[in-house]
XYZ file of N, CA, C and O in Angstrom:
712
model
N -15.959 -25.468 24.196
C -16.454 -24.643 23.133
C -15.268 -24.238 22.255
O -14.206 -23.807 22.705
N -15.580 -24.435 20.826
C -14.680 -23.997 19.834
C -15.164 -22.851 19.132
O -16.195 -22.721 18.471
N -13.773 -21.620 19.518
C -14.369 -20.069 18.755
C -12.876 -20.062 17.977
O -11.792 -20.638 18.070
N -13.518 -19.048 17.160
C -12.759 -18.414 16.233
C -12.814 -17.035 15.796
O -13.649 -16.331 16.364
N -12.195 -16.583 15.026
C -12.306 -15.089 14.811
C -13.446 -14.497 14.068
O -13.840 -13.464 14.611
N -14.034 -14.793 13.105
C -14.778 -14.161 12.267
C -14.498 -13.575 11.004
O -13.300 -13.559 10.724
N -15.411 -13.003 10.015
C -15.223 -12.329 8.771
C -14.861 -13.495 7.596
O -15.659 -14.189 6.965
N -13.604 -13.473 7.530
C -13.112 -14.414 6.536
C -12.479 -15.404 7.176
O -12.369 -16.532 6.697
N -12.027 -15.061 8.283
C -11.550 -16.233 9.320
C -12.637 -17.474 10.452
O -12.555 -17.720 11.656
N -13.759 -18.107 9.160
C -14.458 -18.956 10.142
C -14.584 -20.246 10.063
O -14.348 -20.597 8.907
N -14.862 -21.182 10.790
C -15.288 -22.896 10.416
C -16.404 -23.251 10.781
O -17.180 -22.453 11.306
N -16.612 -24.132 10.637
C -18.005 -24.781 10.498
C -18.473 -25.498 11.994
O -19.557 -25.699 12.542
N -17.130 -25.749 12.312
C -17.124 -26.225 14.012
C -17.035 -25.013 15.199
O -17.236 -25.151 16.405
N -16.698 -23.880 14.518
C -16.304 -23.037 15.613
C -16.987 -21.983 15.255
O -17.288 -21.683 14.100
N -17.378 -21.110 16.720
C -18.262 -20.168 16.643
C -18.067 -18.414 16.752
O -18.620 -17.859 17.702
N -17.587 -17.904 16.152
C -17.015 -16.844 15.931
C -16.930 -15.329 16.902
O -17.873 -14.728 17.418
N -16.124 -15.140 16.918
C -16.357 -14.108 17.976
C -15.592 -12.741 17.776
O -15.132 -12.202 18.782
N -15.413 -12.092 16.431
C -15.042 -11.114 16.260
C -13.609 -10.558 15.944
O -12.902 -10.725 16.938
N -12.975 -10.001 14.991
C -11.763 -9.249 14.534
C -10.907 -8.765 15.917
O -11.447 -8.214 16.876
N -10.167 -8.926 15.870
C -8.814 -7.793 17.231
C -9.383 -8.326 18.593
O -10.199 -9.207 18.864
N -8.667 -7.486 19.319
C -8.883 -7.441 20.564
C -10.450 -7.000 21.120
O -10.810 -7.599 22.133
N -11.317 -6.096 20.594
C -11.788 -5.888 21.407
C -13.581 -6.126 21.089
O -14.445 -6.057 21.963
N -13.754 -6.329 20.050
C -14.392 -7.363 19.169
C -14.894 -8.535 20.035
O -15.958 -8.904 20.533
N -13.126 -9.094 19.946
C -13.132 -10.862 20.304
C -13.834 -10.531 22.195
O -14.805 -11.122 22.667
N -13.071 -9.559 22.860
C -13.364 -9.061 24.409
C -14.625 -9.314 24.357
O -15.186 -10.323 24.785
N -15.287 -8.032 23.618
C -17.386 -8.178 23.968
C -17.997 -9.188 24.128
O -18.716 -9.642 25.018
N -17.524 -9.626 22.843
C -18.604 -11.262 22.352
C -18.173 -12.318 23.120
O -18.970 -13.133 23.586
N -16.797 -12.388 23.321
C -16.521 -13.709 24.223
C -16.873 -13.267 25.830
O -17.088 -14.095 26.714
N -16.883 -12.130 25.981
C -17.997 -12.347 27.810
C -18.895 -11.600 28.191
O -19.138 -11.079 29.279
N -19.581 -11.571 26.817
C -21.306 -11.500 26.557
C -21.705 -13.364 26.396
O -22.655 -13.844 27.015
N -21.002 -14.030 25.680
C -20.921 -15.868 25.783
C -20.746 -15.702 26.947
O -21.664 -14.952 27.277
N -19.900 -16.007 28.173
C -19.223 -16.055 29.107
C -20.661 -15.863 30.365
O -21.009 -16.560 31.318
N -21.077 -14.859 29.904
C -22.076 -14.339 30.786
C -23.502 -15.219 30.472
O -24.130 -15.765 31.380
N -23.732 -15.247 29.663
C -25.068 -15.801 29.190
C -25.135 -17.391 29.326
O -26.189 -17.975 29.581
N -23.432 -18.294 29.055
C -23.809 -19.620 28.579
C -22.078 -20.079 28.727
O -21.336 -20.613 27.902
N -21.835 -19.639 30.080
C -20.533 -19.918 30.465
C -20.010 -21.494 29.552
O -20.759 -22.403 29.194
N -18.929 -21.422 29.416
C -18.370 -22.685 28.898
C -17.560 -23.313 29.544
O -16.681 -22.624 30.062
N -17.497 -24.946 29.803
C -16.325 -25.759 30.627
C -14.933 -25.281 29.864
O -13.958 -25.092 30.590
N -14.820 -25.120 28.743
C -13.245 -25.119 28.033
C -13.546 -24.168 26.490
O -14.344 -24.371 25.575
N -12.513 -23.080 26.709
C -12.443 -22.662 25.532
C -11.263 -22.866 24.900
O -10.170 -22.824 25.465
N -11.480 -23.137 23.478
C -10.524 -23.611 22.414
C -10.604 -22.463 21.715
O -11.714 -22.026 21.410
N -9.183 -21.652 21.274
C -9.167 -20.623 20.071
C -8.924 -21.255 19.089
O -7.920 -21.937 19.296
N -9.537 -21.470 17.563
C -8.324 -21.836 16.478
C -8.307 -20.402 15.616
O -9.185 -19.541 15.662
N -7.008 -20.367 14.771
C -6.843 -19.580 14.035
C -5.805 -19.357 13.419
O -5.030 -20.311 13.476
N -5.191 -17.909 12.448
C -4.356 -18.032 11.632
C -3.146 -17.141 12.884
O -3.408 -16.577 13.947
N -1.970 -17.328 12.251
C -0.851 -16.658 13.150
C 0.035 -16.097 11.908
O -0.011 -16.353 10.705
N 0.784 -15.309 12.605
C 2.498 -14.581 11.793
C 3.400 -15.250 12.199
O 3.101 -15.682 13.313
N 4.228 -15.527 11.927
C 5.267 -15.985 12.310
C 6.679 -14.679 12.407
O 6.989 -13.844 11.557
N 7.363 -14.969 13.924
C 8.267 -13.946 13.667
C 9.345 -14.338 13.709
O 10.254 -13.755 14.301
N 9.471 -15.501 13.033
C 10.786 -16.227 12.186
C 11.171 -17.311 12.343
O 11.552 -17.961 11.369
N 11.192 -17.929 13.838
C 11.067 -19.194 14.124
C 10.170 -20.213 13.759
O 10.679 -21.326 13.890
N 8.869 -20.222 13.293
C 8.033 -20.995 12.945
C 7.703 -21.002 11.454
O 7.567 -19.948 10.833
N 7.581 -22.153 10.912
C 8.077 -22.029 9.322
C 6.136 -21.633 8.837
O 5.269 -21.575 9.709
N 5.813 -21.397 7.204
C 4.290 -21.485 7.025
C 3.959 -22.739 7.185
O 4.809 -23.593 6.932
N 2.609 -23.142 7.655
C 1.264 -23.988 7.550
C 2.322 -25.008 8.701
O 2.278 -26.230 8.560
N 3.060 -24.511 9.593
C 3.684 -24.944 11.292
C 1.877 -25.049 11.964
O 1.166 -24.115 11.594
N 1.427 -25.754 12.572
C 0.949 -25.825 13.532
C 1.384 -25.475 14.706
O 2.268 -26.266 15.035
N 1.168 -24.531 15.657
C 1.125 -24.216 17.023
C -0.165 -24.248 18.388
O -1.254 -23.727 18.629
N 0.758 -25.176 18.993
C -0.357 -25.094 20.524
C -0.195 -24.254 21.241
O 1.006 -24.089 21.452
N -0.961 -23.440 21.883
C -0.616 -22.729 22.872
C -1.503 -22.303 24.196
O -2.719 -22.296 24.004
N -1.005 -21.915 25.632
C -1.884 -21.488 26.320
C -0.959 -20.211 27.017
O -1.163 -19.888 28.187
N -0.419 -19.851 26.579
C 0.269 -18.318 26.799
C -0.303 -17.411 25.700
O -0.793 -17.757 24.625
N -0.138 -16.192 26.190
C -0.841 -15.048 25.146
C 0.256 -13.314 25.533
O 0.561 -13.168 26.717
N 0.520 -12.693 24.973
C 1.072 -11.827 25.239
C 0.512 -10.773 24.722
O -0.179 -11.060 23.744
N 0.549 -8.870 25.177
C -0.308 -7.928 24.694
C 1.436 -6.880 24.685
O 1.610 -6.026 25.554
N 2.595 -7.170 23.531
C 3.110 -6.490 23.755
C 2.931 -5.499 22.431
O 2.177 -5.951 21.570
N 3.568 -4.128 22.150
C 3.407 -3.445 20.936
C 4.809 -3.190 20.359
O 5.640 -2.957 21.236
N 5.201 -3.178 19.307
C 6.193 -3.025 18.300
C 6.430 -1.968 19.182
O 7.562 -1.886 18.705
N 6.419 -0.792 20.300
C 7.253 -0.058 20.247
C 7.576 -0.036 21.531
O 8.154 0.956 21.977
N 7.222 -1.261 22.461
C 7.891 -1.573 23.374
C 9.527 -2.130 23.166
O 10.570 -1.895 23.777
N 9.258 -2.792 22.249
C 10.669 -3.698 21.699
C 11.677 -2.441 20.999
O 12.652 -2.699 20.292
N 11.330 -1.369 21.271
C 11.772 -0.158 20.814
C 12.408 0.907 21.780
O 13.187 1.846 21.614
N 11.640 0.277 23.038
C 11.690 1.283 24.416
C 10.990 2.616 24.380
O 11.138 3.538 25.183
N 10.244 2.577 23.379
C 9.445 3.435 23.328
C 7.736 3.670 24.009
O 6.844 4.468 23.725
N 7.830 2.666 24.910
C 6.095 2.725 25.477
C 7.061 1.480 27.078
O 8.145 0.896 27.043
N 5.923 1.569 28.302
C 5.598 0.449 29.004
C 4.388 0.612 29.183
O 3.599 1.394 28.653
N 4.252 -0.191 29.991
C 2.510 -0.676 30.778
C 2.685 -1.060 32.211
O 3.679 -1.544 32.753
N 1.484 -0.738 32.733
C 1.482 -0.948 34.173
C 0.690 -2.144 34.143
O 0.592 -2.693 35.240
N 0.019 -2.771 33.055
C -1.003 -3.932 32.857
C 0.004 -5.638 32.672
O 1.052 -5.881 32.074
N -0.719 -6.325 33.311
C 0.060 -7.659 33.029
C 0.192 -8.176 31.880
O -0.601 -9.068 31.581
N 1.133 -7.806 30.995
C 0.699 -8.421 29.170
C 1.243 -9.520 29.271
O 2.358 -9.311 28.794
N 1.180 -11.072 29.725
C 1.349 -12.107 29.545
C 0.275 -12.645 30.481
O -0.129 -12.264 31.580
N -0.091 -13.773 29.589
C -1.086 -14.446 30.680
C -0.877 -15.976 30.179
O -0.735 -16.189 28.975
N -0.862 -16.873 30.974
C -0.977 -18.070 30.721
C -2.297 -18.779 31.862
O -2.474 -18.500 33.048
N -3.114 -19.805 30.944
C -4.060 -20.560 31.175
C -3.720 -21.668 31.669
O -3.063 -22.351 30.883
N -3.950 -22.233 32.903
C -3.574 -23.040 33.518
C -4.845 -24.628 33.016
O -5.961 -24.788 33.509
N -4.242 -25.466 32.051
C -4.825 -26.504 31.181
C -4.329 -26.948 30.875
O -3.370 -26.350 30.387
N -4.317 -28.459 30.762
C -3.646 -29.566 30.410
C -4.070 -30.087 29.091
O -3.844 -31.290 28.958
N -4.741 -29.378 27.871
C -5.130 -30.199 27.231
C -4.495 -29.815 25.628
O -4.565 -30.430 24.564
N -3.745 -28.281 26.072
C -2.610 -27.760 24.922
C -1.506 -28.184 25.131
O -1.328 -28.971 26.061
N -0.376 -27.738 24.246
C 0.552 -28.114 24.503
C 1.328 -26.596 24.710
O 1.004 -25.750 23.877
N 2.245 -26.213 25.667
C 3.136 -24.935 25.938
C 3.560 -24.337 25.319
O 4.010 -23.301 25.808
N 3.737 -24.585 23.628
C 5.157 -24.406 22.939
C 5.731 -23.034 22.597
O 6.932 -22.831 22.418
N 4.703 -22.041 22.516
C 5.215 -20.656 22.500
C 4.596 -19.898 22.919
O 3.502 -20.421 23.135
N 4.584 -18.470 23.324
C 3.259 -17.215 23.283
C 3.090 -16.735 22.199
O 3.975 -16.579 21.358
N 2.469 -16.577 22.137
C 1.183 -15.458 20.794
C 0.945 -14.171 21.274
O 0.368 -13.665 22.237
N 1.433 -13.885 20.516
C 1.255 -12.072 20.667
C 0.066 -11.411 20.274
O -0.392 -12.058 19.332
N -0.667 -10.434 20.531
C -1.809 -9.934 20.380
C -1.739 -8.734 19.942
O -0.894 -8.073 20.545
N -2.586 -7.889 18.697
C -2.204 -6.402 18.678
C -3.541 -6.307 17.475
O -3.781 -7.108 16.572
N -4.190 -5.186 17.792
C -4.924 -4.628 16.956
C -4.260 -4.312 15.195
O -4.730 -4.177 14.065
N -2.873 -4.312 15.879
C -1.866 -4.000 14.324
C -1.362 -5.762 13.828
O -1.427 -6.847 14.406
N -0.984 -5.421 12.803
C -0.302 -6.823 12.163
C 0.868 -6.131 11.781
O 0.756 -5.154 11.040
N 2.593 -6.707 12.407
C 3.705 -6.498 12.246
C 3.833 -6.530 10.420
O 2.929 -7.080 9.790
N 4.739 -6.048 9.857
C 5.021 -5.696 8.906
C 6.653 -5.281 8.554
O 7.301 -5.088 7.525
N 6.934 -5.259 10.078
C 8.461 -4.722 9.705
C 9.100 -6.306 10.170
O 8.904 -6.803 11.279
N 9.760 -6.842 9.250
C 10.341 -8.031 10.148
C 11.815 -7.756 11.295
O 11.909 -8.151 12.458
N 12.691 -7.074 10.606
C 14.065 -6.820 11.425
C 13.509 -6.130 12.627
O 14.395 -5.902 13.450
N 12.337 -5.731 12.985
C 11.671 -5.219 14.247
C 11.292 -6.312 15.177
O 11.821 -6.688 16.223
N 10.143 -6.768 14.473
C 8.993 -8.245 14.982
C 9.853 -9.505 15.349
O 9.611 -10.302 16.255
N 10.728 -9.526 14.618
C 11.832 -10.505 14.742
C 12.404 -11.124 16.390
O 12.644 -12.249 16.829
N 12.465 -9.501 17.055
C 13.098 -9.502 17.981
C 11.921 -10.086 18.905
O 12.200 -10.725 19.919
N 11.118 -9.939 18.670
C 9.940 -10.627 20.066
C 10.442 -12.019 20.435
O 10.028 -12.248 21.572
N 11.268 -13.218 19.901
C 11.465 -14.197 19.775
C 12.827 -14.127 20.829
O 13.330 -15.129 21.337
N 13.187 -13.074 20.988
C 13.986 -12.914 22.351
C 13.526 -13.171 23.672
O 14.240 -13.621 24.568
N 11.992 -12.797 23.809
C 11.053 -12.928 25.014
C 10.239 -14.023 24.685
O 9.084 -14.131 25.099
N 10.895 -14.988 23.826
C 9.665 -16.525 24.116
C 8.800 -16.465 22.980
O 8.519 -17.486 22.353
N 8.346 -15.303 22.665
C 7.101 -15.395 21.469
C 7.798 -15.396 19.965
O 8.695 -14.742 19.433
N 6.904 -16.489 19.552
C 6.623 -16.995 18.397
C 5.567 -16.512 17.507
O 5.555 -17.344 16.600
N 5.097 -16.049 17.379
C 3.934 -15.726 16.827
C 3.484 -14.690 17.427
O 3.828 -14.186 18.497
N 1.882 -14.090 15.915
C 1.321 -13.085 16.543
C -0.273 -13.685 15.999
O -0.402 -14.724 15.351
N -1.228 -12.934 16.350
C -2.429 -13.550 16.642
C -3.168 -12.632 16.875
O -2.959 -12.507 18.081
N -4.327 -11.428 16.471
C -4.804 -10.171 16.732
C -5.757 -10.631 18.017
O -5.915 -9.782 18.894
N -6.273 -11.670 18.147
C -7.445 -12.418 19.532
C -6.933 -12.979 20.578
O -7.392 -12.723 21.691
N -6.035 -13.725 20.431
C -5.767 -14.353 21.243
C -5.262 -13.998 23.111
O -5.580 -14.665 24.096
N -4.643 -13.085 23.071
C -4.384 -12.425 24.263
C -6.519 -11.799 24.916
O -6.838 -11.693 26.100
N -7.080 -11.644 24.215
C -8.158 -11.047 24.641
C -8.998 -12.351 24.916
O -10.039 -12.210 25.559
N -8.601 -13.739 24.443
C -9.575 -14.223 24.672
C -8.565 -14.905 26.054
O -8.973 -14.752 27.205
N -7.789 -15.342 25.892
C -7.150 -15.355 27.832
C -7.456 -14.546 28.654
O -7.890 -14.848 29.765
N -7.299 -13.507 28.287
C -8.585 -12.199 29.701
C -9.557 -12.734 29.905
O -9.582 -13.274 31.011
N -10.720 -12.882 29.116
C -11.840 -13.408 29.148
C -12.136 -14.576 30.098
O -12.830 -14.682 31.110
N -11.225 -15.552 29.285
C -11.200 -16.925 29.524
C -10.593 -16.548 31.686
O -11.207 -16.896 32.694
N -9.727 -16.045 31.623
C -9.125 -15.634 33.279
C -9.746 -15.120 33.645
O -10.181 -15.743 34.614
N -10.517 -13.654 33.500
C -11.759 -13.485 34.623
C -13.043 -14.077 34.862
O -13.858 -13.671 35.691
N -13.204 -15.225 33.961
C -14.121 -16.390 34.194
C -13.663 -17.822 34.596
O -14.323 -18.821 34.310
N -12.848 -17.844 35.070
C -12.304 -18.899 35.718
C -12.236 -20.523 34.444
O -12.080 -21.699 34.772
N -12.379 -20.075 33.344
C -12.321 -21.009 32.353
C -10.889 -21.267 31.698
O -10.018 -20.422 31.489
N -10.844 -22.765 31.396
C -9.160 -23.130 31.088
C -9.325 -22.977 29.600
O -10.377 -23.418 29.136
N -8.393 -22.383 28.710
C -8.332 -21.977 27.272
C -7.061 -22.386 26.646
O -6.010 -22.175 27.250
N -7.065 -22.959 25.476
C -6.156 -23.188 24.846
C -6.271 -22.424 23.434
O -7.439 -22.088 23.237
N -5.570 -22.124 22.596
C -5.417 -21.890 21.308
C -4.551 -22.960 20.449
O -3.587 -23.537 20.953
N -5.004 -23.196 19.004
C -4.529 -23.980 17.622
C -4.256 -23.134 16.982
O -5.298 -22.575 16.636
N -3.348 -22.626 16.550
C -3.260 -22.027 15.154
C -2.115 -22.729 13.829
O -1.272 -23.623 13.909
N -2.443 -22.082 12.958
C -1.554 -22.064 11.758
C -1.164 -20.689 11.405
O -1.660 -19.563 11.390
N 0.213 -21.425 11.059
C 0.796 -20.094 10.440
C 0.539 -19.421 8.681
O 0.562 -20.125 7.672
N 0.421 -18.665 8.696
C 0.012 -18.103 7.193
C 1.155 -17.048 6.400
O 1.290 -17.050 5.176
N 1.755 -16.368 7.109
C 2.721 -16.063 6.622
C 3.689 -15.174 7.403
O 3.137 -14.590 8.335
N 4.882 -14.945 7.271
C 5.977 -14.284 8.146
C 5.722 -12.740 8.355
O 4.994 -12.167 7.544
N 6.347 -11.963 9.518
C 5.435 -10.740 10.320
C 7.104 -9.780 9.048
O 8.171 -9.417 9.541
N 6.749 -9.644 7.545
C 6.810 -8.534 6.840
C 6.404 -7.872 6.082
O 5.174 -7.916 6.087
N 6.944 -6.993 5.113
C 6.469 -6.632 4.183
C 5.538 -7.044 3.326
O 4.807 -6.236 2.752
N 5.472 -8.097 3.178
C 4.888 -9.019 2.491
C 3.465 -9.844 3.256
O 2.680 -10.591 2.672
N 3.441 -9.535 4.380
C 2.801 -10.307 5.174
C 1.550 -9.999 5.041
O 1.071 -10.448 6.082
N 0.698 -9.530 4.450
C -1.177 -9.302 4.304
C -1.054 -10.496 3.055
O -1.644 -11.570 3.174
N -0.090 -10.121 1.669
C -0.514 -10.313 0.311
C 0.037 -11.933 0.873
O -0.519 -12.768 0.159
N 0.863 -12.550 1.824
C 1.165 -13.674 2.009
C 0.045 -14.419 3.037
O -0.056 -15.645 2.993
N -0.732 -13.680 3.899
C -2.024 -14.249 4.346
C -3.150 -14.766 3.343
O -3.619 -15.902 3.273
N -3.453 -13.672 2.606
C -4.179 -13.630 1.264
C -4.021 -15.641 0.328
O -4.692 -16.667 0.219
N -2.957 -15.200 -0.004
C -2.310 -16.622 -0.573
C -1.894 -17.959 0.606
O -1.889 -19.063 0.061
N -1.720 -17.966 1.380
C -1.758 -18.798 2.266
C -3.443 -19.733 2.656
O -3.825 -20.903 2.662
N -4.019 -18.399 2.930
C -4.774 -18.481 4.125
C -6.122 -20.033 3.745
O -6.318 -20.964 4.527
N -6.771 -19.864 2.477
C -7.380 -21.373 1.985
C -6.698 -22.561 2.430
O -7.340 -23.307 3.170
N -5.537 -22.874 2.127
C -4.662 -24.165 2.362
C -4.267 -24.312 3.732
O -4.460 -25.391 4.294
N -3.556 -23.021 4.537
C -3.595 -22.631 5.941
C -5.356 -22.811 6.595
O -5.531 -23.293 7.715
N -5.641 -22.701 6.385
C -7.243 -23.209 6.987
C -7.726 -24.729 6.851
O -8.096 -25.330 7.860
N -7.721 -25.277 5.731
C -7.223 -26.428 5.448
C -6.478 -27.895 6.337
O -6.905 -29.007 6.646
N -5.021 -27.082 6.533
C -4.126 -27.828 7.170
C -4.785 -27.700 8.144
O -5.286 -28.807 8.344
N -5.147 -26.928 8.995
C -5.463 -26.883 10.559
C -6.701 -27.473 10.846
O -6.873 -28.188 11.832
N -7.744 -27.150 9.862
C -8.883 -28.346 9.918
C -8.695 -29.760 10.039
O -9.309 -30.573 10.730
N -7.627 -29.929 9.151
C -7.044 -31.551 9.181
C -6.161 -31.621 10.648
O -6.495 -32.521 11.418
N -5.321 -30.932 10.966
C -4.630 -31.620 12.513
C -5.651 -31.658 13.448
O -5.443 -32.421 14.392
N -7.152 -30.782 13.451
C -7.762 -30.981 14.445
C -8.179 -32.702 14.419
O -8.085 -33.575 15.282
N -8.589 -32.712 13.250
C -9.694 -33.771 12.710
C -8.862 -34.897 13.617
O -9.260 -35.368 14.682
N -7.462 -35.251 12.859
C -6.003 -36.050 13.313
C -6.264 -36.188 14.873
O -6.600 -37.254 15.391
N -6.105 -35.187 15.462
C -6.338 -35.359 17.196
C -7.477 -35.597 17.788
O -7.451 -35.834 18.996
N -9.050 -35.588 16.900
C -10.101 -35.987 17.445
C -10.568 -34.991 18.011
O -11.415 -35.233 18.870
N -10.235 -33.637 17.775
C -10.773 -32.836 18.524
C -12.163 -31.905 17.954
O -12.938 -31.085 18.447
N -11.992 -32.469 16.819
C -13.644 -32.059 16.169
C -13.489 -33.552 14.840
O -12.542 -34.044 14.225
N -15.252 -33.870 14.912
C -15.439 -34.501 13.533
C -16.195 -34.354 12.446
O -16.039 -35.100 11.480
């Protein structure tokens, strides 16, 4: 099964499942419950927090739930914020970060790329919960739309048509929708 986020973020192949974290949580195991799936696929848009250039394609089956003010020392958690999906059909290449917020400060966000992550992604960590307490293997596609600053909504905005675009086409490329 191919989901995606919703609102302004949808395709024609994929079936939507809601804004942020907790949105994407309900709907994907209210699905889960009703009409379990062999494989979930996320696609969607990402930030980049400096390493990954715009309209980069990323595979992934890691997900991370950390907050800008951990990287601050200002918060922990007693909760496991990394999860990886054990599936062979993504490719490893970075974690995706998850947050109800969208980074904005870059000389902050920047630093996540110290701990492996590449990107940020408001669903993606929620739909690996999901996907892990249902015993289902999950991968995520995304594209990048624009870098985690100042600039970063009005650079989604302008990205995001052509960024939707490109990623429709690498699926198409790999056969993974037609």
């Amino acid at each position: 099964m191919i989901i995606c986020a919703g609102k302004n973020e949808t395709f024609k192949f994929a079936e939507p499942m809601g804004v942020g974290l907790i949105e994407t949580s309900i709907n994907l195991t209210r699905k889960c419950l009703f009409d379990k799936p062999d494989f979930i696929l996320f696609v969607g848009s990402a930030g980049s927090y400096g390493e990954h250039n715009i309209f980069d394609i990323i595979e992934s089956k890691r997900a991370a739930n950390i907050e800008l003010s951990f990287l601050q020392n200002n918060s922990y958690t007693p909760l496991d914020n990394v999860l990886e999906s054990e599936n062979k059909f993504v490719k490893n290449d970075t974690i995706v970060n998850s947050s109800n917020y969208i980074s904005s400060n870059f000389s902050l966000s920047k630093k996540f790329n110290a701990y492996g992550i590449g990107v940020e992604n408001m669903e993606f960590f929620a739909v690996l919960q999901v996907a892990k307490e249902f015993e289902i293997p999950v991968g995520g596609i995304f594209v990048v739309t624009n870098y985690t600053n100042e600039t970063a909504h009005e650079d989604f905005l302008k990205n995001h048509k052509e960024a939707m675009s490109k990623l429709t086409n690498s699926l198409l490329e790999k056969n993974i929708i037609k």
